[in-house]
Coordinates of C-alpha atoms and ligand atoms in Angstrom, one line a residue:
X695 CA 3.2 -28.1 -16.3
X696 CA 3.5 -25.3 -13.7
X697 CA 3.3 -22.3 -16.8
X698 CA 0.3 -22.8 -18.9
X699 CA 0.5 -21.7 -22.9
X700 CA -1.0 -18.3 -22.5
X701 CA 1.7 -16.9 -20.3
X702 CA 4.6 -19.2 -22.0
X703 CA 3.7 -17.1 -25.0
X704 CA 3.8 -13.9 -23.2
X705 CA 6.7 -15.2 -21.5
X706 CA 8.8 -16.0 -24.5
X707 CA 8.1 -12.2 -25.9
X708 CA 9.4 -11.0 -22.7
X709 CA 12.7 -13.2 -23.0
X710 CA 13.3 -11.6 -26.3
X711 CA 13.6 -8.3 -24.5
X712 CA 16.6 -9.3 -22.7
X713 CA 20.2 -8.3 -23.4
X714 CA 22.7 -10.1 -22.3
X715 CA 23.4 -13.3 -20.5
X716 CA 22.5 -14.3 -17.0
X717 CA 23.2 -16.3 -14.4
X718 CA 20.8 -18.3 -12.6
X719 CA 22.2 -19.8 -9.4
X720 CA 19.9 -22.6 -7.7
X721 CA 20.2 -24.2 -4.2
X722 CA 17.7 -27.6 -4.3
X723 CA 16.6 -29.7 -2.0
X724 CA 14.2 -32.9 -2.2
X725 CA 10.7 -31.3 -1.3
X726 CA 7.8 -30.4 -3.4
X727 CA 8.4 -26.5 -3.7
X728 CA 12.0 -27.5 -4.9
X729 CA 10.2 -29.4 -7.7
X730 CA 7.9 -26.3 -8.8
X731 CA 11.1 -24.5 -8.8
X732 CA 13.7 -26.9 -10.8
X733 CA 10.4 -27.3 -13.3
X734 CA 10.3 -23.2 -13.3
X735 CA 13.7 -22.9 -13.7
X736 CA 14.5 -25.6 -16.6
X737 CA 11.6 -23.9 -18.7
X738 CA 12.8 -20.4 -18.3
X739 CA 16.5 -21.8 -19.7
X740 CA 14.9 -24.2 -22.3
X741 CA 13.1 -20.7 -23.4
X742 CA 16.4 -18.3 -23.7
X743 CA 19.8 -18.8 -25.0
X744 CA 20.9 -15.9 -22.4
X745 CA 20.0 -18.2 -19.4
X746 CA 22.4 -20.1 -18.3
X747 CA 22.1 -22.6 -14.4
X748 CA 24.3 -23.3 -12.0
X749 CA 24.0 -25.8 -8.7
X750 CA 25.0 -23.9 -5.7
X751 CA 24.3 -24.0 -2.2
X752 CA 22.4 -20.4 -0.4
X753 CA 21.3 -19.5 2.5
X754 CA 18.3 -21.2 2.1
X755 CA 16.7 -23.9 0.1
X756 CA 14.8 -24.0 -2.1
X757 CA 15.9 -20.6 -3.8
X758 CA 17.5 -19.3 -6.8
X759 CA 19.7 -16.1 -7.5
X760 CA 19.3 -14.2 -10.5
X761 CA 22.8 -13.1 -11.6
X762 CA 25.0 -11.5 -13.7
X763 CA 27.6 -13.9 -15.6
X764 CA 30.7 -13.6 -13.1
X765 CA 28.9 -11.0 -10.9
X766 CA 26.6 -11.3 -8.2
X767 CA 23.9 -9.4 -8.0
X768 CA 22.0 -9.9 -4.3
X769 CA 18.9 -10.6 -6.2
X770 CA 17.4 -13.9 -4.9
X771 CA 13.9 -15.8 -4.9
X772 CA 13.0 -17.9 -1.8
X773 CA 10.7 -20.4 -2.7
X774 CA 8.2 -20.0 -6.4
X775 CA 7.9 -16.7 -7.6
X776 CA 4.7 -17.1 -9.7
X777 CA 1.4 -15.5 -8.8
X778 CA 1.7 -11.9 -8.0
X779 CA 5.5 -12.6 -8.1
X780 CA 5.7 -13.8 -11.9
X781 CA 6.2 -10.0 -12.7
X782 CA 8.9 -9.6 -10.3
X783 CA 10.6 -12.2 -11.8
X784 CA 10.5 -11.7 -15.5
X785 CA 11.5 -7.8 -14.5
X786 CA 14.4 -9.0 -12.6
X787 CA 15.4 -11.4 -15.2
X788 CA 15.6 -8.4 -17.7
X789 CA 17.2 -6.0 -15.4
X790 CA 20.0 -8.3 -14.3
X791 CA 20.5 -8.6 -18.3
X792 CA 21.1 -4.8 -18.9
X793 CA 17.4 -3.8 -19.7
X794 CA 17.2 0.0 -18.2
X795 CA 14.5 0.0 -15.5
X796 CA 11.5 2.7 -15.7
X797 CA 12.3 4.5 -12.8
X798 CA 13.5 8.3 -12.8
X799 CA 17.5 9.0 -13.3
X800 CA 16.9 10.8 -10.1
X801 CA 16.4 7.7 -8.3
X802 CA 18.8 5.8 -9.9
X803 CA 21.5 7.8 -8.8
X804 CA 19.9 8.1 -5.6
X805 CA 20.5 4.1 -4.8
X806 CA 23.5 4.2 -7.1
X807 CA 24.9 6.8 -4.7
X808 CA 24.0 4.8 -1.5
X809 CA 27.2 3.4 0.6
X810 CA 27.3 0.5 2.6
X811 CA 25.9 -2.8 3.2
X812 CA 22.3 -3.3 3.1
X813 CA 20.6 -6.9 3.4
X814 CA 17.1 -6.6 2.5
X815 CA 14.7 -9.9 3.4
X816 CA 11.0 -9.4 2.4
X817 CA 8.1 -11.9 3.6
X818 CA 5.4 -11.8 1.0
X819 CA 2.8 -14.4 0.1
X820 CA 2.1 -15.1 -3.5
X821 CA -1.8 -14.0 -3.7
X822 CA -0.5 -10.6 -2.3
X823 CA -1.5 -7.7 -4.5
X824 CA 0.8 -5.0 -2.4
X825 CA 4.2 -7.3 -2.4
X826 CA 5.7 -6.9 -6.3
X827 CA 5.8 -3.3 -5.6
X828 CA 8.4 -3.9 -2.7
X829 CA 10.0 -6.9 -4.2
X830 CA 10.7 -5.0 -7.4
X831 CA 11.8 -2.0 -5.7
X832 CA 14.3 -3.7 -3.2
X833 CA 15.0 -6.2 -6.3
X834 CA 15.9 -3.4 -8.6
X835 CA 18.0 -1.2 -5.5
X836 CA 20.5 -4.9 -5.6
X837 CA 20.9 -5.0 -8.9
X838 CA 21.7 -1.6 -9.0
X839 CA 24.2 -1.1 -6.2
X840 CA 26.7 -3.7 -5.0
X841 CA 26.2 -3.1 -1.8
X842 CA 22.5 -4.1 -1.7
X843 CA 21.1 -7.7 -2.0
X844 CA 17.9 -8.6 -1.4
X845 CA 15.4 -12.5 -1.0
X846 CA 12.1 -12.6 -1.9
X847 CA 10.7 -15.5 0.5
X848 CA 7.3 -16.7 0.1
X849 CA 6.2 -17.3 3.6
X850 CA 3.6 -20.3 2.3
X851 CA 7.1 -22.2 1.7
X852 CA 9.3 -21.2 4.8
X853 CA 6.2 -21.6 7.3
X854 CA 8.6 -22.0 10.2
X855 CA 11.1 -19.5 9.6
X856 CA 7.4 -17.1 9.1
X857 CA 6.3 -18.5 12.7
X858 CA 9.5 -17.8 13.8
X859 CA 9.8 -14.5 13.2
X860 CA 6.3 -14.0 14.2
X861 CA 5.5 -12.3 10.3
X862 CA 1.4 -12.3 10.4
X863 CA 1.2 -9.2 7.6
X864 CA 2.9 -9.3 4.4
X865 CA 5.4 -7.8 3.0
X866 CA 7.1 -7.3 5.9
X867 CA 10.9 -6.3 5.2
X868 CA 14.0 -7.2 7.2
X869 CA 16.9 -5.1 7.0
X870 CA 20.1 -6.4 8.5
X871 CA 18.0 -9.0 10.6
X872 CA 15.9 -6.2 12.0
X873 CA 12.5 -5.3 11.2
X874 CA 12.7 -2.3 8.7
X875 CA 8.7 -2.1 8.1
X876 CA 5.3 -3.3 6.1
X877 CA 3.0 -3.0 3.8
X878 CA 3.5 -1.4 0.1
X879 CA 6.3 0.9 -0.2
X880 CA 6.9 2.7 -3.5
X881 CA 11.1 3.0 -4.1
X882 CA 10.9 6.3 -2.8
X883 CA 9.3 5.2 0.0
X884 CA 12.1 2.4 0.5
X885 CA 14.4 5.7 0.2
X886 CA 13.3 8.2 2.5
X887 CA 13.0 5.3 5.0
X888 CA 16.5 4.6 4.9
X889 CA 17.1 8.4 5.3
X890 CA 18.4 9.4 2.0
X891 CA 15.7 11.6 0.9
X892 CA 15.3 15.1 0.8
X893 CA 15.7 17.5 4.2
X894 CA 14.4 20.8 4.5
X895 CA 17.0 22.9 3.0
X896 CA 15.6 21.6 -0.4
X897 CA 12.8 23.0 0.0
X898 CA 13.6 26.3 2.0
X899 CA 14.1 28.3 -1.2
X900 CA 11.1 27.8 -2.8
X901 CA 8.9 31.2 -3.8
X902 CA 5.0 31.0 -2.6
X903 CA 2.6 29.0 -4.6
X904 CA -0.8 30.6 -5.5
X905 CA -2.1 27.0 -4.8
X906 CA -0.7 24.8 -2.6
X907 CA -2.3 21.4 -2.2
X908 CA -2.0 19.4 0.7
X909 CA -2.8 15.4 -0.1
X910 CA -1.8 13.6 -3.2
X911 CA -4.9 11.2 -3.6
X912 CA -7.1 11.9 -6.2
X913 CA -8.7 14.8 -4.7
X914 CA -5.1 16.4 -4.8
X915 CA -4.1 15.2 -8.0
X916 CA -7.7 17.0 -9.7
X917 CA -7.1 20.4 -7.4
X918 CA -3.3 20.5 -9.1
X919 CA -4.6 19.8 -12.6
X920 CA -7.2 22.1 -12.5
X921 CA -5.3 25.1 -10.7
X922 CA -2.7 24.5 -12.6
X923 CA -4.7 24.5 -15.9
X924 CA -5.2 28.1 -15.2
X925 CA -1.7 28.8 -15.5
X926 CA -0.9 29.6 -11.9
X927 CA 2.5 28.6 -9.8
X928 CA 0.9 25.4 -8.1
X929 CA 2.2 22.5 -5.7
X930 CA 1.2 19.6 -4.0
X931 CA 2.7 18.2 -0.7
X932 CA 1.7 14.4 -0.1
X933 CA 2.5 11.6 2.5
X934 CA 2.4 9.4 -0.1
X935 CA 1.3 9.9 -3.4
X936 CA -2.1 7.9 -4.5
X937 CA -3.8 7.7 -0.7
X938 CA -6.0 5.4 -0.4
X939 CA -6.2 3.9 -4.2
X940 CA -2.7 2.7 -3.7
X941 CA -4.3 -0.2 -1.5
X942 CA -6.8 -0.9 -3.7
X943 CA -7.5 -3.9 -6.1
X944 CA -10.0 -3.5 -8.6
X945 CA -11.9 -0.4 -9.3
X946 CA -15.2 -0.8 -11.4
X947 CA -17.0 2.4 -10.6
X948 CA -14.3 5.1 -12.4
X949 CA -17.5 6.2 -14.7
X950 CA -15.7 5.9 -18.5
X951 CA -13.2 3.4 -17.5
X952 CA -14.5 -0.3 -17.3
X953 CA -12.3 -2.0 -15.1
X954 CA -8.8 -0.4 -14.3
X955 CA -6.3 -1.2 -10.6
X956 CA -5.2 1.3 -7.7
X957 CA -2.1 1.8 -8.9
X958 CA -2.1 1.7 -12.1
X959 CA -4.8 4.6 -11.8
X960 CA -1.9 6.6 -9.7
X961 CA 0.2 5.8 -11.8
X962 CA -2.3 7.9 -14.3
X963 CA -2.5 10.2 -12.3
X964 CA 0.8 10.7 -11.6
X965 CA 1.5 11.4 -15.5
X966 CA -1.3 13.8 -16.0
X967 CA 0.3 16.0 -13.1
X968 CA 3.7 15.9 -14.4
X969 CA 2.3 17.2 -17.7
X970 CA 1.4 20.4 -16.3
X971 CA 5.0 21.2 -14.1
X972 CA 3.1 21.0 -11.2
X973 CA 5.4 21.3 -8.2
X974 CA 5.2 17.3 -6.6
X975 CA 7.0 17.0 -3.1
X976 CA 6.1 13.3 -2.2
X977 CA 6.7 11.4 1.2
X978 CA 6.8 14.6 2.5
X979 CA 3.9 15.3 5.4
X980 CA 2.0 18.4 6.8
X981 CA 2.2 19.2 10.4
X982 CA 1.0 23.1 10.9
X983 CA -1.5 24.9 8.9
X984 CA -1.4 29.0 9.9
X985 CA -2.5 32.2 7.8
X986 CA -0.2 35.6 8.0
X987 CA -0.1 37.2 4.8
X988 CA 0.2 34.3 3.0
X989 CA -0.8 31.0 4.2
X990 CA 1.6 28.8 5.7
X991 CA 2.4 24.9 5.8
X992 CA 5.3 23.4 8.1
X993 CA 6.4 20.2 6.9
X994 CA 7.2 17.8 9.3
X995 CA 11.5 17.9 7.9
X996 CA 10.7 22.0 9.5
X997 CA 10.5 23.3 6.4
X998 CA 7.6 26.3 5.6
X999 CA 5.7 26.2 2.5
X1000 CA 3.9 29.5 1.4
X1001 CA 0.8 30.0 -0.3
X1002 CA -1.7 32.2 -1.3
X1003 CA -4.3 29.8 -1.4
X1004 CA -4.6 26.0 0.2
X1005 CA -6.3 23.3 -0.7
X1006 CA -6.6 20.1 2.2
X1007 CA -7.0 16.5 0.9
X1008 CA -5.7 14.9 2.8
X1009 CA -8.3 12.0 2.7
X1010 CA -8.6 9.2 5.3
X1011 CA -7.1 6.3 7.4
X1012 CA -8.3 3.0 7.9
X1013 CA -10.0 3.0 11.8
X1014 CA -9.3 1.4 14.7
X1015 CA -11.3 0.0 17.0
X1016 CA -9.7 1.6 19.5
X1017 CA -9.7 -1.3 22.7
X1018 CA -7.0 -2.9 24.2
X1019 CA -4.4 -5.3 22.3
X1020 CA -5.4 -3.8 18.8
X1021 CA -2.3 -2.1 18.9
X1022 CA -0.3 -4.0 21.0
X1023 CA -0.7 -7.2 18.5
X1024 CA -0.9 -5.0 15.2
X1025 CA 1.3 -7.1 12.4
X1026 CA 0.7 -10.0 15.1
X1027 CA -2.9 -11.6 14.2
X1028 CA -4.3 -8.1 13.9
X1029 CA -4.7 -6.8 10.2
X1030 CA -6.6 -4.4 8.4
X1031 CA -6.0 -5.9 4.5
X1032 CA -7.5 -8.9 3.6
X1033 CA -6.4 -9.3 0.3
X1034 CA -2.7 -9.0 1.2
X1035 CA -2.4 -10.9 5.0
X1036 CA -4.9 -13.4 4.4
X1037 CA -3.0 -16.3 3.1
X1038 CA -0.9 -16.2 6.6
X1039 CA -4.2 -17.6 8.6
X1040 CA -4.6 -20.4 6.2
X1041 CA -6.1 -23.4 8.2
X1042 CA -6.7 -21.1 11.4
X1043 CA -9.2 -19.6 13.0
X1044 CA -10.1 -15.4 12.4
X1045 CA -12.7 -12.9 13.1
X1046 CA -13.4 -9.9 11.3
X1047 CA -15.0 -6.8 13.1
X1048 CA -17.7 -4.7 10.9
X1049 CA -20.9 -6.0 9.4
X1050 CA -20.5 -3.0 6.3
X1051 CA -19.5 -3.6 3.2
X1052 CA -15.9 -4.1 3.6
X1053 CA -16.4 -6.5 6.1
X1054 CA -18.6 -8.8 4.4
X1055 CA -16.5 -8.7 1.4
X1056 CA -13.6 -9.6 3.4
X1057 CA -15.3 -12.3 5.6
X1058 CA -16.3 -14.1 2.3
X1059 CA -12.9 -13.8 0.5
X1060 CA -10.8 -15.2 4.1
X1061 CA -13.1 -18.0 4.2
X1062 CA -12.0 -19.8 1.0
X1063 CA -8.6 -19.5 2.7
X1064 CA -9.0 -19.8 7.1
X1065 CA -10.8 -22.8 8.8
X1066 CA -13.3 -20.7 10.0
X1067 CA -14.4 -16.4 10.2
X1068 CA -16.5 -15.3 13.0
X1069 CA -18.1 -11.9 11.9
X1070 CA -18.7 -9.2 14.7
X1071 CA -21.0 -6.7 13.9
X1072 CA -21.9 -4.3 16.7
X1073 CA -25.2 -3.7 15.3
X1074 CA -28.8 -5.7 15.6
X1075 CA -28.4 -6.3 12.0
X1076 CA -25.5 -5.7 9.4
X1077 CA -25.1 -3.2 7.1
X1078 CA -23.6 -4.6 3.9
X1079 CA -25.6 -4.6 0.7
X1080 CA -28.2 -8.0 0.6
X1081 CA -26.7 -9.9 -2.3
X1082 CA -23.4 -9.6 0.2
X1083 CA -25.3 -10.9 2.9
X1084 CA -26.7 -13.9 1.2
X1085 CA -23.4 -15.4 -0.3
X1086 CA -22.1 -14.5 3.5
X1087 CA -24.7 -17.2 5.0
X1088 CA -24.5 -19.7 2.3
X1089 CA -20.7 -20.0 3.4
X1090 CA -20.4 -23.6 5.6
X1091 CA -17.4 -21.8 8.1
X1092 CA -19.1 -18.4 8.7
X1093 CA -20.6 -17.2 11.6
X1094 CA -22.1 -13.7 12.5
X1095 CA -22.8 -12.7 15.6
X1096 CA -24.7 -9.4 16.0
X1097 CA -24.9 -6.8 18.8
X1098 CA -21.3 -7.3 19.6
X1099 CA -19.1 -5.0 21.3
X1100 CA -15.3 -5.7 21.0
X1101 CA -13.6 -5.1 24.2
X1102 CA -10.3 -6.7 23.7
X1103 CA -7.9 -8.5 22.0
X1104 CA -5.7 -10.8 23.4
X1105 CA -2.6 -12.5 23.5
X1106 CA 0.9 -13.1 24.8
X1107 CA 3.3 -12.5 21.8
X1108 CA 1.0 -12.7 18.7
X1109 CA -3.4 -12.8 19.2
X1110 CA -5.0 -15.3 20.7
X1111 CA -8.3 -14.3 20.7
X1112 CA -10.9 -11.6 21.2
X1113 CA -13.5 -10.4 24.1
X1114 CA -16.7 -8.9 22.9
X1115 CA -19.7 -7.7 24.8
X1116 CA -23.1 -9.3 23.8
X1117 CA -25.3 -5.8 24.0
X1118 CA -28.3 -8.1 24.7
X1119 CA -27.4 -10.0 27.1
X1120 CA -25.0 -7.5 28.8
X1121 CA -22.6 -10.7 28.8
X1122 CA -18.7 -10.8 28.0
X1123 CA -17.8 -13.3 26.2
X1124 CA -14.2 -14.5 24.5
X1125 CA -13.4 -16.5 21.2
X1126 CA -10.6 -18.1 21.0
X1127 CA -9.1 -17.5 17.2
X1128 CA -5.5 -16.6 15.6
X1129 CA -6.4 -13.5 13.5
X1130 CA -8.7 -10.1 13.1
X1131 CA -9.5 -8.5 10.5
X1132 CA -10.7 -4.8 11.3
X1133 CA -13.2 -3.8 8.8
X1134 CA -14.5 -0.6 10.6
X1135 CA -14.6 2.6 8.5
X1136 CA -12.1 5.1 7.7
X1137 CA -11.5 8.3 9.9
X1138 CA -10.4 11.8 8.0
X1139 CA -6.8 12.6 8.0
X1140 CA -7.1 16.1 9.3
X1141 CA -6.2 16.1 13.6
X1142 CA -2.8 17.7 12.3
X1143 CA -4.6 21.1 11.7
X1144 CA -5.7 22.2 15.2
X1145 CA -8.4 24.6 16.1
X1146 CA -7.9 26.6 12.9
X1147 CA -10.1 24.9 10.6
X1148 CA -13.7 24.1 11.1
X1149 CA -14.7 20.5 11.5
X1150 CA -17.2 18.0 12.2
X1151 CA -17.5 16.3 15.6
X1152 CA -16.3 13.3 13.2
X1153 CA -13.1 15.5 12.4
X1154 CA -14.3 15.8 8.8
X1155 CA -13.4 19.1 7.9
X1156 CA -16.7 21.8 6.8
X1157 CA -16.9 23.1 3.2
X1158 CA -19.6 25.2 1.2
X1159 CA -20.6 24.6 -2.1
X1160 CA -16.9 26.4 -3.4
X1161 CA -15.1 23.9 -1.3
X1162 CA -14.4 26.9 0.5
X1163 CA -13.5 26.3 5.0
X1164 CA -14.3 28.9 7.4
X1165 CA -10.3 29.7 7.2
X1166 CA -10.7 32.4 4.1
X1167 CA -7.8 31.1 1.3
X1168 CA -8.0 27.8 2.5
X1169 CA -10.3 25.3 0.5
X1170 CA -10.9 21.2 0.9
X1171 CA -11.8 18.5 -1.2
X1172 CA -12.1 14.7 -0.7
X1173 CA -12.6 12.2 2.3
X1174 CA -11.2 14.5 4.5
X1175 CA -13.9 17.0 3.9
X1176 CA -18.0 16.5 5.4
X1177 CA -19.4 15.1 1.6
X1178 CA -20.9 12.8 2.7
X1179 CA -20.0 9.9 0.1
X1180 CA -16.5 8.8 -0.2
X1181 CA -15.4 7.6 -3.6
X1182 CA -12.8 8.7 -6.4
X1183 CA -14.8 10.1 -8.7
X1184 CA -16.7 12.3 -5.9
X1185 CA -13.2 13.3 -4.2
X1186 CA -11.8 14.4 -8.1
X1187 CA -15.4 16.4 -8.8
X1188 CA -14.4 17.8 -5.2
X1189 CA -10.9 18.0 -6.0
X1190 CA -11.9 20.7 -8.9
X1191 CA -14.6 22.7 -7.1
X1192 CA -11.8 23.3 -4.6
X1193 CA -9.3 24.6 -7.4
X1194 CA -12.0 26.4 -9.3
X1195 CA -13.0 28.1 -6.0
X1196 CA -9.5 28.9 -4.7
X1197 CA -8.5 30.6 -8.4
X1198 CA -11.8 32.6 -7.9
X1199 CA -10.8 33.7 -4.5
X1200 CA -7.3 34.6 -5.8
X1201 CA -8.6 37.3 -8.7
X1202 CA -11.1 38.5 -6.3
X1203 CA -8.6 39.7 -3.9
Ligands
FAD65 C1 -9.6 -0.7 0.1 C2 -10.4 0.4 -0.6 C3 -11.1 0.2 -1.7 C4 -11.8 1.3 -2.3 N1 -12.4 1.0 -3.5 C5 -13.0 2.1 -4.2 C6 -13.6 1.9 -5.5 O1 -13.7 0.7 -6.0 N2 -14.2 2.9 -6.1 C7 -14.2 4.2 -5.5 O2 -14.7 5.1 -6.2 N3 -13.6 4.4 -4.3 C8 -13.0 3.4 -3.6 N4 -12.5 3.6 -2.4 C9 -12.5 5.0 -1.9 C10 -11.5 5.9 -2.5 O3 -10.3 5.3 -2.5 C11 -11.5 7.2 -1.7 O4 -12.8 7.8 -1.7 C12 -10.5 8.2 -2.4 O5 -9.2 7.7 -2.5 C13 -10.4 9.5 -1.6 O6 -9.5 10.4 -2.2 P1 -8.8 11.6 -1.4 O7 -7.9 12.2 -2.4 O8 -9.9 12.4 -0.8 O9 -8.1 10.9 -0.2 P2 -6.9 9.7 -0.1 O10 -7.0 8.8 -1.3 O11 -7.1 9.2 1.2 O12 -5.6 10.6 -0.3 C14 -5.1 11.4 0.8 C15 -3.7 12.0 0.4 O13 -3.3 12.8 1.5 C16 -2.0 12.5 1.9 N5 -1.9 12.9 3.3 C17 -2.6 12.6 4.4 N6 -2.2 13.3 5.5 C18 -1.3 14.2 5.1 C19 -0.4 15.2 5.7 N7 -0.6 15.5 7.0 N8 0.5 15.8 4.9 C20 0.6 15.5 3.6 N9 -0.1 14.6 3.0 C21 -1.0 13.9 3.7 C22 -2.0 11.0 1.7 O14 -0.7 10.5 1.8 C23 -2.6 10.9 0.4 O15 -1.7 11.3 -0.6 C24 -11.8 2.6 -1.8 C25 -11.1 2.8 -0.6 C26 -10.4 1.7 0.0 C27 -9.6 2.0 1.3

């Protein structure tokens, strides 16, 4: 039985929700994922009278397309979508019915209003935590506009069409046959990327804010709130909307709130700052920071922001290591998310560079997957927390090497392995492997604001007890500023100081 009773239950309440009849198309062949699929498929139309299968042939088998009854929709699932992917299906089966989507009418219009012929492919693997979001986003853009389709393909069942292609991240999303890009994309995202979001002259109009917030992570989103609790004009320009929690799994440490997920906390967030009218211009990134009378942000469309008051939080970014090939052979055996990439290295060989917490974690969760991790840690001993260290050793296909300088990685078209210096011994040597995982530390997002604001030789920019920078008007709050622990509920705490001290600051003068 490939669904178990619990989610056959929760399936059949879903099912109820749908409204109207669909069309499943299904190209089979005679292999085992086929058989996962035909036994998927028969229970979903044994479970709804509004499911209705048809034989075809696609462009690739096994698959299935999830249609509308004499109407195509573009929608189509290469391989099993259960894990991660269960949701994706179940939405797209109600969304091809008629069920409206949650998604701003904004939006909808947006994609609705799109011409031309888009064919979206996305690589994802089924234990990927970042992949619904872009399969539900591209799934949802096909079923909305004809001229849209798009194929979920699990790269654990089309292994050589994934070694083909050279795909060592997931998601990574085809456009047309060429690479479009990676990792989790909101809809928006997806939007601007193909150049139908907003240019300047939207925002050219717009009268000065008394706080303008730069970042929308949770730093950001707890400056807005609280400035705008005060009932002054407040905005907040972000890259993207979330930062860093957007990548992560499970949070455990959000003091009130037991267990909770990245983005369903953003998506919290999200809705307490839309409660107060606060100004949101998302996707939308800083590039200048200069005081005249007021305080000015240019945004990298050209359009100027004014201000009275700023507040930076603009948080962090994962590090590189900075040596030869890491770039080069990014997205080609080099990967920075465990979680989402590590099912590609099943069976082969990885390393993962950093001994801190983060690396240890993520050396102990590939090795249930790879053949074997090789930890680099550049220090005599590592860093991560003891009870992380033991389960590390106890693994059979772990080994740590300590006092390890990376020096390079190499390869031809994807990694092939990696150079490190032994400190000790003053001796280079080279492992020969087919993925690394960096695991180094994050660096602050703040090399966009020049000589103007104060900083730490580590770029982290320098605030007093108000959150106040040496730049008068202009506070910080977050990972980007020198606190020196990084967590959400120390970059919120930070994010009100900053909006407490910059409405102080604005009666004051
Ligand atoms: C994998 C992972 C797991 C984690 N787990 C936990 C956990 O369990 N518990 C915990 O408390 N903390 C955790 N953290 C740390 C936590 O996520 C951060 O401390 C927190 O997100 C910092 O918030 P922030 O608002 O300062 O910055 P970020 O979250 O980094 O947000 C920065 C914002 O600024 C925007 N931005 C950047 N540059 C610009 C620009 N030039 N113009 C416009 N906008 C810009 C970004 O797009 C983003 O919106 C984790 C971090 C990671 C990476």
């Amino acid at each position: 039985m490939l669904l178990d009773a619990d989610i056959k239950a929760q399936l059949a309440q879903y099912l109820q929700l749908m409204e109207g009849d669909i069309l499943l198309k299904v190209s089979e062949g005679t292999d085992e994922v086929t058989r996962d699929m035909l036994i998927l498929v028969d229970e979903l139309a044994t479970m709804s009278p509004n499911i209705k299968v048809e034989k075809v042939q696609l462009e690739r088998t096994p698959s299935f397309s999830v249609n509308r009854i004499g109407e195509d929709t573009g929608v189509t699932f290469a391989g099993v979508p259960l894990g991660h992917e269960f949701t994706s299906l179940v939405l797209a089966l109600l969304q091809v019915s008629g069920r409206a989507p949650k998604v701003d009418q904004k939006v909808i219009d947006q994609i609705k209003n799109i011409k031309g012929e888009y064919k979206f492919e996305s690589y994802i693997s089924l234990t990927c935590h970042n992949c619904p979001d872009v399969v539900q986003a591209l799934n949802l853009m096909s079923i909305l506009n004809p001229g849209i389709s798009h194929t979920m393909i699990d790269g654990a069942a089309f292994k050589e069409e994934v070694e083909s292609k050279n795909i060592m991240a997931v998601p990574t999303v085809f456009l047309n046959e060429e690479n479009f890009g990676g990792g989790r994309m909101t809809i928006e995202e997806i939007l601007a990327k193909m150049g139908t979001g907003p240019d300047a002259s939207e925002f050219t109009d717009k009268d000065p804010y008394d706080v303008l917030v730069v970042g929308g992570g949770p730093a950001g989103a707890s400056a807005a709130i609280y400035a705008a609790r005060k009932g002054i004009r407040t905005g907040i320009v972000a890259e993207r909307f979330g930062g860093q929690v957007m990548d992560t799994m499970g949070i455990e440490n959000f003091i009130s709130v037991k267990h909770t997920e990245g983005p369903k906390l953003v998506a919290s967030l999200e809705e307490h700052v839309k409660d107060y009218g606060i100004d949101v211009m998302n996707l939308q990134r800083a590039k200048r920071l200069e005081k005249k009378d007021l305080i000015e942000i240019e945004l990298e469309n050209g359009a100027v922001l004014k201000s009275k008051t700023v507040i930076l939080s603009t948080g962090a970014r994962w590090r590189n290591i900075g040596v030869p090939g890491e770039a080069e052979f990014k997205n080609k055996g080099v990967a920075y998310c465990p979680h989402c990439d590590g099912p590609l290295f099943e069976g082969k060989r990885v390393a993962v560079v950093g001994g801190g917490n983060s690396g240890v974690e993520a050396a102990i969760d590939l090795a249930g997957i790879v053949k074997h991790v090789t930890v680099l840690e550049y220090n005599a001993e590592l860093k991560a927390d003891a009870v992380l260290q033991d389960r590390l050793y106890s693994l059979p296909n772990v080994t740590v090497i300590k006092n390890a300088q990376t020096k390079e990685i190499t390869g031809t078209d994807k990694v092939n392995g990696i150079s490190y210096l032994d400190r000790e011994t003053e001796e280079v040597r080279h492992i020969e492997l087919e993925g690394i995982f960096v695991q180094i530390g994050l660096i602050p997002n703040t090399d966009w604001l020049g000589e103007t604001i104060e900083r730490t030789r580590f770029g982290e920019i320098i605030v007093d007890k108000h959150g106040a920078t040496n730049l008068p008007g202009v506070f910080a709050a977050g990972d980007c500023t020198d606190s020196p622990y990084k967590q959400i509920i120390i970059s919120m705490g930070s994010g009100a100081t900053a909006a407490l001290g910059a409405f102080d600051y604005m009666i004051r003068n």
